[in-house]
Coordinates of N, CA and C in Angstrom, one line a residue:
Chain T
X1 N 119.6 106.9 114.0 CA 119.4 108.1 114.5 C 119.1 108.2 116.4
X2 N 119.2 108.8 116.9 CA 118.9 108.7 118.2 C 117.5 109.2 118.8
X3 N 116.8 108.1 119.3 CA 114.8 108.4 119.1 C 114.8 109.1 120.9
X4 N 113.8 109.5 121.0 CA 113.5 109.4 122.6 C 113.5 108.4 123.1
X5 N 114.1 108.1 124.7 CA 114.4 107.2 125.2 C 113.1 107.4 126.5
X6 N 112.5 106.4 126.4 CA 111.7 106.5 128.6 C 112.2 105.1 129.0
X7 N 112.2 105.5 130.3 CA 112.5 103.5 131.3 C 111.6 104.1 132.7
X8 N 110.6 103.4 132.6 CA 110.9 102.0 131.8 C 109.5 101.7 131.0
X9 N 109.5 100.6 130.6 CA 108.2 100.1 129.6 C 107.3 99.8 129.9
X10 N 107.9 99.2 131.0 CA 106.5 98.4 132.1 C 106.6 98.7 133.5
X11 N 105.9 99.6 134.2 CA 106.1 99.5 135.3 C 104.3 99.0 136.3
X12 N 104.9 98.0 137.3 CA 102.9 98.6 138.1 C 103.5 98.1 139.8
X13 N 102.0 99.2 140.2 CA 102.2 99.9 141.2 C 100.9 99.2 142.2
X14 N 100.9 99.3 143.2 CA 99.8 99.5 144.0 C 99.6 100.3 144.5
X15 N 97.9 100.7 144.7 CA 97.5 102.0 145.0 C 98.0 102.7 146.4
X16 N 98.2 104.1 146.4 CA 98.8 104.9 146.9 C 100.2 105.1 147.3
X17 N 101.3 103.8 146.3 CA 102.3 103.8 146.2 C 102.8 104.8 145.3
X18 N 104.4 105.1 145.5 CA 105.1 106.4 144.7 C 105.8 105.4 143.0
X19 N 105.7 106.2 142.0 CA 106.5 105.8 140.7 C 107.4 107.3 140.1
X20 N 108.2 106.9 139.1 CA 108.7 107.9 138.9 C 109.3 106.8 137.4
X21 N 108.9 107.7 136.2 CA 109.1 107.2 134.7 C 110.3 108.2 134.4
X22 N 111.5 108.1 133.6 CA 112.5 108.5 133.0 C 112.1 108.9 131.8
X23 N 112.6 110.3 131.2 CA 112.7 110.2 129.8 C 114.2 111.3 128.9
X24 N 114.5 110.3 128.2 CA 116.1 111.2 127.7 C 115.3 111.6 126.3
X25 N 116.1 112.9 125.8 CA 115.1 113.7 124.8 C 116.3 113.3 123.9
X26 N 116.2 113.6 122.8 CA 117.1 113.7 121.4 C 117.6 114.6 121.9
X27 N 119.1 113.9 121.7 CA 120.1 115.2 122.0 C 119.9 116.9 120.9
X28 N 120.3 117.7 121.7 CA 120.1 118.9 121.3 C 118.6 119.8 121.1
X29 N 118.1 118.8 121.9 CA 115.8 119.2 121.5 C 116.1 119.7 123.1
X30 N 115.4 121.1 122.8 CA 114.8 122.2 123.6 C 114.0 122.1 124.6
X31 N 112.8 120.9 124.0 CA 111.4 121.1 124.7 C 111.7 119.9 124.7
X32 N 110.7 119.8 126.3 CA 110.1 118.2 126.0 C 108.6 118.3 126.7
X33 N 108.1 116.9 126.3 CA 106.6 117.2 126.8 C 106.5 115.7 126.7
X34 N 105.4 116.0 128.7 CA 105.0 114.3 129.2 C 103.1 114.3 128.8
X35 N 102.6 113.5 128.2 CA 101.7 113.1 127.9 C 101.4 111.8 128.5
X36 N 100.0 111.8 129.1 CA 98.5 110.3 130.0 C 98.0 109.7 128.6
X37 N 98.1 108.8 128.4 CA 96.6 108.5 127.3 C 96.2 106.7 127.8
X38 N 94.9 107.4 128.3 CA 94.1 106.4 128.8 C 93.7 105.5 127.5
X39 N 93.5 104.8 127.8 CA 92.8 103.0 126.5 C 91.5 103.9 125.5
X40 N 92.2 103.9 124.4 CA 91.2 103.8 123.4 C 90.7 105.6 123.7
X41 N 91.8 106.0 124.0 CA 92.1 107.8 123.8 C 92.5 108.5 123.6
X42 N 92.9 109.8 123.0 CA 93.7 110.8 122.3 C 94.9 110.8 124.2
X43 N 95.7 111.7 123.3 CA 97.3 111.5 124.5 C 97.0 113.2 125.4
X44 N 96.6 113.0 126.4 CA 96.3 114.2 126.9 C 98.1 114.5 127.7
X45 N 98.2 116.0 127.3 CA 98.8 116.6 127.3 C 99.0 117.1 129.3
X46 N 100.7 116.9 129.5 CA 100.3 116.9 131.1 C 101.5 118.3 131.5
X47 N 102.3 118.6 131.1 CA 103.2 119.4 131.3 C 104.7 119.6 129.7
X48 N 105.1 120.4 130.5 CA 106.3 121.0 129.6 C 107.1 121.5 129.7
X49 N 108.4 121.6 128.9 CA 109.7 122.2 129.9 C 110.3 122.8 128.3
X50 N 110.7 123.6 128.5 CA 111.5 124.4 127.9 C 112.9 124.8 128.0
X51 N 113.7 124.1 127.6 CA 115.7 124.5 128.1 C 115.5 124.8 129.6
X52 N 115.3 123.2 129.9 CA 115.4 122.9 131.3 C 113.8 123.4 132.5
X53 N 113.0 124.9 132.3 CA 112.3 125.2 132.8 C 111.0 124.7 132.7
X54 N 110.2 125.3 133.6 CA 108.9 124.0 133.1 C 108.2 125.8 131.9
X55 N 107.7 125.1 131.4 CA 106.6 125.8 130.1 C 105.3 126.0 130.2
X56 N 104.2 125.2 130.4 CA 103.3 125.0 130.0 C 103.3 124.1 131.5
X57 N 101.6 124.1 131.5 CA 100.9 122.9 132.3 C 99.8 122.7 131.9
X58 N 98.9 121.6 131.9 CA 98.2 120.7 131.3 C 97.4 120.6 132.2
X59 N 96.9 118.9 132.2 CA 95.4 118.4 133.2 C 96.6 117.7 133.8
X60 N 98.0 118.1 134.8 CA 98.2 117.0 136.1 C 98.5 117.6 137.4
X61 N 98.4 116.2 137.7 CA 97.1 116.1 138.8 C 98.1 116.9 140.2
X62 N 97.6 117.0 141.3 CA 98.6 118.0 141.9 C 99.8 116.6 142.7
X63 N 98.8 115.5 142.4 CA 99.7 114.3 143.4 C 101.0 114.0 142.3
X64 N 101.0 114.6 141.1 CA 102.0 114.5 139.9 C 102.9 115.6 140.0
X65 N 103.9 115.5 140.0 CA 105.0 116.3 139.8 C 106.2 116.6 138.3
X66 N 107.4 116.8 138.0 CA 108.3 116.8 137.2 C 109.1 117.7 136.8
X67 N 109.8 117.1 136.6 CA 111.4 118.6 136.1 C 112.2 117.8 135.1
X68 N 112.7 119.1 134.6 CA 114.1 118.7 133.9 C 115.2 119.0 134.4
X69 N 116.5 117.9 134.0 CA 117.5 118.2 134.7 C 118.8 119.2 133.6
X70 N 119.7 119.1 134.3 CA 121.1 119.3 133.7 C 121.5 119.1 132.7
X71 N 120.9 117.9 132.7 CA 121.5 117.0 131.8 C 120.4 116.6 130.4
X72 N 118.7 117.4 130.1 CA 118.5 117.7 129.5 C 116.9 116.7 129.8
X73 N 117.8 115.8 130.8 CA 116.4 114.0 131.0 C 115.5 114.7 132.3
X74 N 114.1 114.0 132.1 CA 113.2 114.5 132.5 C 113.0 113.2 133.5
X75 N 112.4 113.6 133.9 CA 111.6 112.8 135.3 C 110.1 113.2 135.5
X76 N 108.8 112.0 135.4 CA 107.7 112.6 136.1 C 107.6 111.5 137.4
X77 N 107.3 112.2 138.0 CA 106.8 111.8 139.7 C 105.5 111.4 140.4
X78 N 105.1 110.5 140.3 CA 103.5 110.4 140.8 C 102.9 109.3 142.0
X79 N 102.5 110.8 143.4 CA 102.9 109.8 143.4 C 101.3 109.6 144.9
X80 N 100.9 108.8 145.5 CA 99.8 108.1 146.4 C 98.9 107.6 145.2
X81 N 99.3 106.9 143.8 CA 98.6 106.2 142.7 C 97.2 105.8 142.8
X82 N 96.6 106.4 142.0 CA 95.2 106.0 142.2 C 95.1 104.7 141.1
X83 N 93.7 104.0 141.2 CA 93.5 103.1 139.8 C 93.6 103.9 138.4
X84 N 92.7 104.9 138.5 CA 92.4 105.8 137.4 C 93.8 106.2 137.3
X85 N 95.2 106.0 137.2 CA 96.3 106.7 137.3 C 97.0 105.7 136.0
X86 N 96.2 104.3 135.9 CA 96.9 103.5 134.3 C 96.3 104.0 133.5
X87 N 97.6 103.9 132.4 CA 97.7 104.6 131.2 C 99.1 104.5 130.3
X88 N 98.8 104.6 129.3 CA 100.3 104.9 128.6 C 101.2 106.2 129.1
X89 N 102.2 106.3 128.8 CA 102.9 108.0 129.8 C 104.0 107.9 128.4
X90 N 103.8 109.3 127.5 CA 104.8 109.2 127.1 C 105.4 111.0 127.2
X91 N 106.4 110.2 127.1 CA 106.8 111.7 126.9 C 107.4 111.9 125.0
X92 N 107.8 113.0 124.9 CA 108.0 113.8 123.3 C 109.2 114.8 123.8
X93 N 109.8 115.1 122.3 CA 111.2 116.3 122.4 C 110.8 116.5 121.1
X94 N 111.1 117.9 121.1 CA 111.2 119.1 120.0 C 112.3 119.6 119.8
X95 N 112.4 120.8 118.9 CA 113.4 121.5 118.5 C 113.7 123.0 117.8
X96 N 113.5 123.9 117.9 CA 113.4 125.0 116.6 C 114.6 125.0 116.5
X97 N 115.0 124.1 115.1 CA 115.9 124.2 114.7 C 116.5 125.1 113.6
X98 N 114.6 124.8 113.2 CA 114.6 125.3 111.9 C 113.0 126.0 111.4
X99 N 112.7 126.5 110.6 CA 111.3 127.7 110.4 C 110.2 126.0 110.8
X100 N 109.4 126.0 111.2 CA 108.7 124.9 111.7 C 108.6 123.5 112.4
X101 N 110.1 123.6 112.7 CA 110.4 122.3 113.1 C 110.1 122.1 114.6
X102 N 109.8 122.5 115.2 CA 109.3 122.3 116.9 C 107.8 121.8 116.9
X103 N 107.2 122.2 115.5 CA 106.1 121.1 115.8 C 105.9 119.8 115.4
X104 N 107.3 119.7 114.9 CA 106.9 117.9 114.4 C 107.8 117.8 116.1
X105 N 107.0 116.9 117.2 CA 106.9 116.3 118.2 C 107.7 114.7 117.8
X106 N 108.4 114.6 118.8 CA 109.4 113.1 118.7 C 109.0 112.3 119.8
X107 N 107.8 111.0 120.1 CA 107.7 110.4 121.2 C 108.2 109.4 121.6
X108 N 108.8 108.9 123.2 CA 109.2 108.0 123.0 C 108.5 106.7 123.2
X109 N 108.4 105.1 123.7 CA 108.1 104.4 123.2 C 106.6 104.6 124.4
X110 N 106.3 104.7 125.4 CA 105.8 105.3 125.8 C 106.4 104.0 127.7
X111 N 105.8 104.5 128.6 CA 105.8 103.7 130.2 C 104.2 103.5 130.2
X112 N 104.6 102.0 130.3 CA 102.7 101.5 130.7 C 102.0 101.4 131.9
X113 N 101.9 101.7 132.9 CA 101.6 102.0 134.4 C 100.6 101.6 134.3
X114 N 100.3 100.5 135.8 CA 99.4 99.7 135.7 C 99.9 100.0 137.3
X115 N 97.8 100.0 137.8 CA 98.0 100.2 139.1 C 97.2 99.2 139.9
X116 N 97.4 98.6 140.5 CA 96.1 97.9 141.1 C 95.8 97.9 141.9
Chain Y
X1 N 91.7 127.7 125.5 CA 91.9 126.3 125.3 C 91.8 125.9 124.3
X2 N 92.0 124.6 124.1 CA 92.2 124.3 122.4 C 91.0 122.7 122.2
X3 N 90.0 122.9 121.4 CA 89.2 121.6 121.5 C 89.1 121.4 119.3
X4 N 89.8 120.4 119.2 CA 89.1 119.3 118.3 C 88.7 118.2 117.8
X5 N 87.5 118.3 116.8 CA 87.0 117.5 116.5 C 87.1 116.6 115.4
X6 N 87.0 115.2 115.6 CA 87.0 114.2 114.2 C 86.1 113.3 114.6
X7 N 86.2 112.5 113.6 CA 85.5 111.4 113.4 C 86.3 110.6 114.0
X8 N 85.0 109.7 114.6 CA 85.8 108.2 115.7 C 86.3 107.2 114.6
X9 N 85.9 107.1 113.2 CA 85.9 105.4 112.6 C 85.9 106.0 111.9
X10 N 86.8 105.7 111.1 CA 86.5 105.2 109.1 C 87.5 104.0 108.6
X11 N 86.5 103.1 107.7 CA 86.9 101.9 106.9 C 87.0 102.1 105.9
X12 N 88.2 102.2 104.7 CA 88.3 101.8 103.5 C 88.8 100.5 103.4
X13 N 88.5 100.2 101.5 CA 89.1 98.8 101.5 C 91.2 99.6 100.6
X14 N 92.1 98.7 100.9 CA 92.6 98.6 100.1 C 93.3 99.9 98.9
X15 N 94.3 100.4 98.3 CA 93.8 101.2 97.0 C 92.9 102.1 97.2
X16 N 92.4 102.3 98.3 CA 91.3 103.4 98.0 C 92.1 104.8 98.9
X17 N 91.1 106.0 98.7 CA 91.9 107.6 99.3 C 90.6 107.0 100.6
X18 N 90.9 107.8 100.8 CA 90.6 108.2 102.5 C 90.5 110.1 102.8
X19 N 90.1 110.4 103.2 CA 90.1 112.1 104.1 C 89.5 111.9 105.6
X20 N 90.0 112.4 106.9 CA 90.1 112.3 107.6 C 89.6 113.9 108.1
X21 N 88.7 114.4 108.2 CA 88.3 115.9 108.9 C 88.5 116.2 110.2
X22 N 88.7 117.5 110.4 CA 89.3 117.9 111.6 C 89.1 119.6 111.9
X23 N 88.4 119.7 112.8 CA 87.3 121.2 113.1 C 88.4 121.5 114.1
X24 N 88.5 122.4 114.5 CA 89.0 123.4 116.0 C 88.4 124.4 116.0
X25 N 88.2 124.4 117.7 CA 88.6 126.1 118.1 C 89.3 126.3 118.9
X26 N 90.7 126.9 118.7 CA 91.5 127.3 119.5 C 92.1 129.1 119.9
X27 N 92.8 129.0 121.1 CA 92.7 130.3 122.5 C 94.1 130.8 121.3
X28 N 94.6 130.9 120.1 CA 95.7 131.4 119.3 C 96.3 130.3 118.7
X29 N 96.3 130.4 117.5 CA 96.6 129.1 116.5 C 97.9 129.4 115.9
X30 N 98.9 128.5 115.8 CA 100.2 128.4 115.4 C 100.3 127.3 114.2
X31 N 99.3 126.8 113.9 CA 98.7 125.6 112.6 C 99.1 124.2 113.3
X32 N 97.8 123.5 112.4 CA 97.7 122.0 112.2 C 98.9 120.7 112.4
X33 N 98.8 119.9 113.2 CA 99.6 119.1 113.0 C 99.3 117.3 112.9
X34 N 99.4 116.4 111.9 CA 98.6 115.3 111.9 C 99.4 114.4 112.6
X35 N 99.4 113.3 113.1 CA 100.1 112.0 114.1 C 99.1 110.9 113.4
X36 N 100.6 110.1 113.5 CA 99.2 108.4 113.7 C 100.3 107.2 114.6
X37 N 99.1 106.8 114.9 CA 99.2 106.0 116.4 C 99.1 104.2 116.2
X38 N 99.9 103.9 115.7 CA 99.1 102.3 116.0 C 99.0 101.9 117.2
X39 N 97.6 101.0 117.3 CA 97.9 99.8 118.6 C 99.0 99.4 119.6
X40 N 99.4 100.5 121.1 CA 100.3 100.1 121.7 C 101.9 100.9 120.9
X41 N 101.0 101.8 120.1 CA 102.9 102.0 119.7 C 102.7 103.8 120.1
X42 N 104.2 104.4 119.8 CA 103.8 105.9 119.7 C 103.5 107.1 119.0
X43 N 102.6 108.3 119.1 CA 102.4 108.3 117.7 C 103.3 109.3 117.1
X44 N 103.3 109.5 116.3 CA 104.6 109.4 115.0 C 104.1 110.4 114.1
X45 N 105.0 111.6 113.8 CA 104.4 112.7 113.5 C 104.1 112.3 111.4
X46 N 103.1 113.2 110.9 CA 103.3 112.6 109.8 C 103.0 114.4 108.7
X47 N 102.3 115.3 109.2 CA 102.4 116.4 108.6 C 101.9 117.8 109.3
X48 N 102.3 118.7 108.8 CA 102.0 120.0 109.3 C 101.5 121.1 108.5
X49 N 100.7 122.2 108.8 CA 100.5 123.0 108.0 C 100.1 124.3 109.0
X50 N 100.7 125.3 108.8 CA 100.9 126.8 109.0 C 100.3 127.6 108.5
X51 N 100.3 127.1 106.9 CA 99.5 128.2 106.6 C 98.8 127.7 105.7
X52 N 97.0 128.7 105.1 CA 96.5 127.5 104.1 C 96.6 126.9 103.1
X53 N 96.2 125.6 102.4 CA 96.4 125.5 101.4 C 96.9 123.3 102.0
X54 N 97.4 123.5 100.9 CA 98.1 121.8 100.3 C 99.5 121.0 101.1
X55 N 99.2 120.4 102.2 CA 100.7 119.5 101.6 C 100.7 118.3 101.4
X56 N 101.8 117.9 100.5 CA 102.0 116.8 99.9 C 103.3 116.2 101.2
X57 N 103.0 115.0 101.1 CA 104.1 114.5 102.1 C 103.8 112.8 101.3
X58 N 104.2 112.6 99.8 CA 104.1 111.1 99.5 C 102.7 110.7 99.6
X59 N 102.4 109.5 99.9 CA 100.4 109.4 99.9 C 99.8 110.1 101.0
X60 N 100.6 110.9 101.4 CA 99.7 112.0 102.2 C 100.0 113.1 102.3
X61 N 98.4 113.7 101.9 CA 98.7 115.2 102.0 C 97.6 115.6 103.2
X62 N 97.6 117.0 103.3 CA 96.9 117.4 105.1 C 97.2 119.0 103.9
X63 N 95.5 119.3 104.3 CA 95.0 120.5 104.1 C 94.4 121.4 105.5
X64 N 94.6 122.8 104.9 CA 94.3 123.7 106.2 C 93.4 124.7 105.1
X65 N 92.2 124.8 106.0 CA 91.8 126.4 105.8 C 91.6 127.4 107.1
X66 N 92.4 128.4 107.6 CA 92.7 128.4 109.0 C 91.0 129.7 109.1
X67 N 90.9 130.4 107.8 CA 89.4 131.4 107.6 C 87.8 129.7 107.9
X68 N 88.6 128.7 107.7 CA 87.2 128.1 108.4 C 87.7 127.4 109.7
X69 N 88.7 127.4 110.2 CA 89.2 126.1 111.5 C 89.3 125.1 110.9
X70 N 89.5 124.9 109.6 CA 89.2 123.3 109.6 C 90.6 122.6 108.7
X71 N 90.6 121.4 108.9 CA 91.9 121.3 108.0 C 91.9 119.6 107.9
X72 N 92.4 118.6 107.2 CA 92.1 117.7 106.6 C 92.9 116.5 106.4
X73 N 93.2 115.7 106.1 CA 94.2 114.5 106.0 C 94.2 113.6 105.4
X74 N 94.6 113.9 103.8 CA 93.7 113.3 102.9 C 94.7 111.5 103.0
X75 N 94.5 110.4 102.6 CA 95.4 109.0 103.1 C 95.5 108.1 101.1
X76 N 95.8 108.2 100.2 CA 95.7 108.1 99.2 C 96.6 106.3 98.8
X77 N 96.1 105.6 98.2 CA 96.7 104.2 97.9 C 97.1 103.2 99.3
X78 N 95.1 103.4 100.0 CA 95.1 102.9 101.1 C 95.9 101.6 101.3
X79 N 96.6 101.4 102.0 CA 97.4 100.0 102.2 C 96.8 99.7 103.9
X80 N 97.1 98.6 103.5 CA 96.8 97.8 105.5 C 97.6 98.1 106.1
X81 N 98.9 98.8 106.2 CA 99.4 98.6 107.7 C 99.2 100.4 107.6
X82 N 98.4 100.7 106.8 CA 97.4 101.9 107.1 C 97.1 102.0 108.1
X83 N 95.9 101.1 108.6 CA 95.3 101.0 109.6 C 96.0 101.2 110.9
X84 N 95.5 102.2 111.7 CA 95.4 103.1 112.9 C 94.3 103.9 113.1
X85 N 94.9 104.6 114.6 CA 94.5 106.1 114.7 C 95.7 106.6 114.5
X86 N 94.5 107.9 113.5 CA 94.7 109.5 113.4 C 94.5 110.5 114.1
X87 N 95.5 111.5 115.1 CA 95.2 112.2 115.5 C 95.3 114.0 114.7
X88 N 94.6 114.5 114.6 CA 94.9 115.8 114.1 C 95.4 116.9 115.7
X89 N 96.2 118.3 115.8 CA 96.8 118.5 116.4 C 96.9 119.5 116.3
X90 N 97.0 120.7 118.4 CA 97.6 122.0 117.7 C 97.5 122.6 118.6
X91 N 98.6 123.6 118.7 CA 99.3 124.1 120.0 C 98.4 125.6 120.2
X92 N 98.9 125.6 121.5 CA 98.5 127.1 122.2 C 99.3 127.4 123.1
X93 N 98.8 128.0 124.0 CA 99.5 128.2 125.4 C 100.6 129.1 124.3
X94 N 102.0 129.1 125.0 CA 103.2 129.7 124.8 C 103.8 128.7 123.3
X95 N 102.8 127.7 123.4 CA 103.6 126.7 121.6 C 104.3 125.8 121.9
X96 N 103.6 125.5 123.3 CA 105.0 124.2 123.8 C 103.5 123.3 124.4
X97 N 102.2 123.2 124.0 CA 101.4 122.5 124.5 C 100.0 122.0 123.2
X98 N 100.7 120.9 123.2 CA 100.2 120.2 122.2 C 98.8 119.4 122.7
X99 N 97.9 120.0 121.6 CA 96.9 119.3 122.4 C 96.4 118.3 121.3
X100 N 95.9 117.1 121.1 CA 95.2 116.4 119.9 C 94.0 116.1 120.1
X101 N 93.6 116.0 118.9 CA 92.0 115.8 118.6 C 91.5 114.9 119.1
X102 N 90.4 113.6 118.9 CA 89.9 113.0 119.9 C 90.7 111.9 118.8
X103 N 90.7 112.0 117.7 CA 91.7 110.8 117.0 C 90.3 110.0 115.7
X104 N 90.6 109.6 114.7 CA 90.2 108.7 114.0 C 90.5 107.6 114.0
X105 N 90.4 106.6 114.2 CA 90.3 105.0 114.0 C 90.8 104.7 112.3
X106 N 91.4 104.8 111.4 CA 91.3 103.9 110.3 C 91.1 102.2 110.0
X107 N 90.2 101.8 109.5 CA 90.4 100.9 109.6 C 90.1 100.5 107.7
X108 N 91.5 99.3 107.6 CA 91.8 99.3 105.7 C 91.2 97.9 105.5
X109 N 90.6 97.9 104.5 CA 90.4 96.0 105.1 C 90.6 95.5 102.9
X110 N 91.0 94.5 103.6 CA 91.9 94.0 102.0 C 90.5 93.8 100.6

């Protein structure tokens, strides 16, 4: 079965550089979520998209932006990177194709971002 | 906003039963989910309760009491592979913002 695909798996950047993370949700899933998880922390909600439109916004810094494209893939763009941005970034997708099914988020393997 | 509280650590031995509690405060509540995450891995969905009561899925069960803003995850016949972090989670906003609790690190000893 198809899963959520994220790329790259690992990314190393310098301070003040930019980074772009990509996410390909499960086919026919209508909602995409982005999360940031620091070491030993819980996943922090950044932003979500429903049917390619921004839905909810969480603790996403102004330096970050995200969008969902016509083919449903999503990108998280991060500028002016700081040391504190080093974290595991997860993308997840879900669908409401049956009762309560959109409560089940399918997560990708994540992108480990290291800012040096 | 959403706030979910869990114990930070739980330790148990193989074959035992363990219960991980979660109390929540949310503005708008759709239900309580549970996720498992192994070190360096992705969170994996375990269970979801929209209504009060017990949901059973194999060795795992989850319980919800909406009147008490409380739920728990029950893990039976513990195995070494169950050592992981367990998160409760709840949705708010337009139902597309899942907030995770602080997580409970479960260690299963031989």
